[in-house]
Amino acid sequence: MTAVSFQPSAVSQKEVVLRAEGLSKRFGGLLAVQNVTFTQYAGEILAVIGPNGAGKTTLLNLLSGVYRPTSGRLHLLGRDVTGESMEARCHAGLGRAFQIVRPFPEMTVHENVTVGALFGKSGVTLPEARERAYDLLERTGLAAHADKAAHELTLLQDKRLEVARALATQPRVLLLDEVMAGLRPAEAQEAVALVRSVQGSGVSVLFIEHIMPVVRDLADRVVVMDQGQVIAEGTYREVTANPQVVAAYLGTEEGLQA
């Protein structure tokens, strides 16, 4: 499938969709995330980057409800969801696609997405969920594979299925955990186009990524973490020119901007 070019939608400075205030997470003597604060706006694609062990995945787990914070607050669409479960956050408009894709392997691609639609907003009927699943398979380029068992898909198709399942829950904010991992360059560009199309549909996206050209091409803003803390925030150009980011992340400006 040929990657499609999408224009980024304008970032609204009026509506805050996600607000982390002083989020910290301690595991015994390890402070994995320390006093992380950031804001995400409606329609924005926000990247979180940093070296291995910086606390990025722990932060994503705090946002999605896998972990409860040791301290700090999280607001989703103006609602304090700090103490709420993953399911409650999903119903409130927060979706997540995981790096390691685990579909129901013996179910069809369409059935996998239908399950996501039933799990999301309350009151969705089975016919409505099936219809929404077909629509999302069209949008994510999987319509031709709707009746295949999920275990028959390629890695790129698996990634698309993971995004489709997350979108089926009808999120306002979508969390993506290294969805480009393992993809060839051409496949990564297709995935970039898919994320752009998600943004174009009105969904705000927060993603973790190590592939810097992907961050450059996708992110409206970038949050940089190191040792559990936010050390910089701004546009891609701004953070890659920050000496602290260069020293903490890849060590050279040339490497960071590759």
Coordinates of C-alpha atoms in Angstrom, one line a residue, residues 58-216:
T58 CA 6.2 4.1 33.0
L59 CA 4.7 7.5 32.1
L60 CA 2.5 5.9 29.5
N61 CA 1.4 3.4 32.0
L62 CA 0.5 6.2 34.5
L63 CA -1.5 7.9 31.8
S64 CA -3.4 4.8 30.7
G65 CA -4.1 3.6 34.2
V66 CA -1.8 0.5 34.3
Y67 CA -0.1 2.2 37.3
R68 CA -1.4 4.6 39.9
P69 CA 0.9 7.5 40.6
T70 CA 2.7 7.8 43.9
S71 CA 1.9 11.5 43.7
G72 CA 0.5 13.9 41.2
R73 CA -2.7 14.3 39.3
L74 CA -4.0 13.5 35.8
H75 CA -6.8 15.3 34.0
L76 CA -8.5 13.9 30.9
L77 CA -10.8 16.3 29.0
G78 CA -11.2 18.4 32.2
R79 CA -11.9 15.4 34.4
D80 CA -9.6 14.2 37.2
V81 CA -9.0 10.5 36.4
T82 CA -6.0 10.0 38.7
G83 CA -7.6 7.2 40.7
E84 CA -9.7 5.7 37.9
S85 CA -9.1 2.3 36.2
M86 CA -7.9 1.6 32.7
E87 CA -11.5 0.7 31.7
A88 CA -12.9 4.0 33.2
R89 CA -10.3 6.0 31.3
C90 CA -11.1 4.2 28.1
H91 CA -14.8 5.0 28.5
A92 CA -13.8 8.6 29.2
G93 CA -12.0 8.9 25.9
L94 CA -8.4 7.6 26.3
G95 CA -7.2 4.8 24.0
R96 CA -3.9 3.0 23.8
A97 CA -2.1 1.0 21.2
F98 CA 0.8 -1.2 22.5
Q99 CA 4.2 -1.8 21.1
I100 CA 3.9 -5.6 21.5
V101 CA 0.7 -6.4 19.6
R102 CA -1.5 -9.1 21.1
P103 CA -4.7 -9.6 19.1
F104 CA -7.0 -12.5 19.6
P105 CA -5.1 -14.7 17.1
E106 CA -7.9 -17.1 16.1
M107 CA -10.5 -14.4 15.7
T108 CA -10.8 -12.6 12.4
V109 CA -9.4 -9.1 11.9
H110 CA -13.0 -7.7 11.8
E111 CA -13.9 -9.6 15.1
N112 CA -10.8 -8.1 16.8
V113 CA -11.9 -4.6 16.0
T114 CA -15.5 -5.3 16.9
V115 CA -14.4 -6.3 20.4
G116 CA -12.6 -2.9 20.7
A117 CA -15.8 -1.1 19.6
L118 CA -17.9 -3.0 22.2
F119 CA -15.3 -2.3 25.0
G120 CA -15.3 1.5 24.4
K121 CA -18.2 3.8 24.8
S122 CA -21.1 2.4 26.7
G123 CA -24.4 1.6 25.0
V124 CA -22.8 0.4 21.7
T125 CA -24.9 -2.5 20.2
L126 CA -23.3 -5.4 18.4
P127 CA -24.5 -4.3 15.0
E128 CA -23.1 -0.8 15.6
A129 CA -19.8 -2.3 16.7
R130 CA -19.6 -4.4 13.6
E131 CA -20.3 -1.4 11.4
R132 CA -17.8 0.7 13.2
A133 CA -15.2 -2.1 12.8
Y134 CA -15.7 -2.3 9.0
D135 CA -15.3 1.5 8.8
L136 CA -12.1 1.4 10.7
L137 CA -10.7 -1.4 8.6
E138 CA -11.3 0.8 5.6
R139 CA -9.6 3.7 7.2
T140 CA -6.6 1.7 8.3
G141 CA -6.1 -0.2 5.1
L142 CA -7.2 -3.6 6.4
A143 CA -10.5 -4.0 4.7
A144 CA -9.2 -6.7 2.3
H145 CA -8.1 -8.7 5.3
A146 CA -11.3 -8.4 7.4
D147 CA -12.0 -12.2 7.2
K148 CA -8.4 -13.3 7.9
A149 CA -7.5 -14.8 11.2
A150 CA -5.4 -12.2 13.1
H151 CA -2.4 -14.6 13.3
E152 CA -2.1 -14.5 9.4
L153 CA -1.2 -10.8 9.3
T154 CA 2.2 -9.3 8.6
L155 CA 4.0 -7.1 11.2
L156 CA 2.8 -3.9 9.5
Q157 CA -0.7 -5.2 9.3
D158 CA -0.5 -6.2 13.0
K159 CA 0.4 -2.6 13.8
R160 CA -2.5 -1.3 11.8
L161 CA -4.8 -3.7 13.6
E162 CA -3.6 -2.5 17.0
V163 CA -4.4 1.1 16.0
A164 CA -7.8 0.1 14.6
R165 CA -8.7 -1.7 17.8
A166 CA -7.7 1.3 19.9
L167 CA -9.7 3.7 17.6
A168 CA -12.7 1.4 17.9
T169 CA -13.1 2.5 21.5
Q170 CA -13.8 6.0 20.2
P171 CA -10.9 7.9 22.0
R172 CA -10.4 11.6 22.1
V173 CA -6.8 11.0 23.0
L174 CA -4.8 8.0 21.6
L175 CA -1.6 6.8 23.2
L176 CA 0.9 5.0 20.9
D177 CA 3.8 3.0 22.4
E178 CA 6.5 2.7 19.7
V179 CA 4.2 1.5 17.0
M180 CA 7.0 2.0 14.4
A181 CA 9.2 -0.6 16.2
G182 CA 10.4 -3.4 13.8
L183 CA 9.1 -1.7 10.7
R184 CA 11.2 -1.2 7.6
P185 CA 11.6 2.5 6.5
A186 CA 8.9 2.3 3.8
E187 CA 6.5 0.6 6.3
A188 CA 7.3 3.3 8.9
Q189 CA 6.3 6.0 6.4
E190 CA 3.0 4.2 5.9
A191 CA 2.5 4.2 9.6
V192 CA 3.3 7.9 9.8
A193 CA 0.5 8.5 7.2
L194 CA -1.9 6.4 9.3
V195 CA -1.1 8.5 12.4
R196 CA -1.6 11.7 10.4
S197 CA -5.0 10.4 9.3
V198 CA -5.9 9.7 12.9
Q199 CA -5.0 13.3 13.8
G200 CA -7.1 14.5 10.8
S201 CA -10.1 12.7 12.2
G202 CA -10.0 14.8 15.3
V203 CA -8.1 12.5 17.7
S204 CA -5.2 13.9 19.7
V205 CA -2.1 11.6 19.6
L206 CA 0.6 11.1 22.3
F207 CA 3.4 8.7 21.2
I208 CA 6.7 7.3 22.4
E209 CA 9.2 6.8 19.6
H210 CA 13.0 6.2 19.2
I211 CA 13.1 6.8 15.4
M212 CA 14.0 10.5 15.2
P213 CA 12.9 11.0 11.6
V214 CA 9.5 9.8 12.6
V215 CA 9.4 12.2 15.5
R216 CA 10.5 15.0 13.2

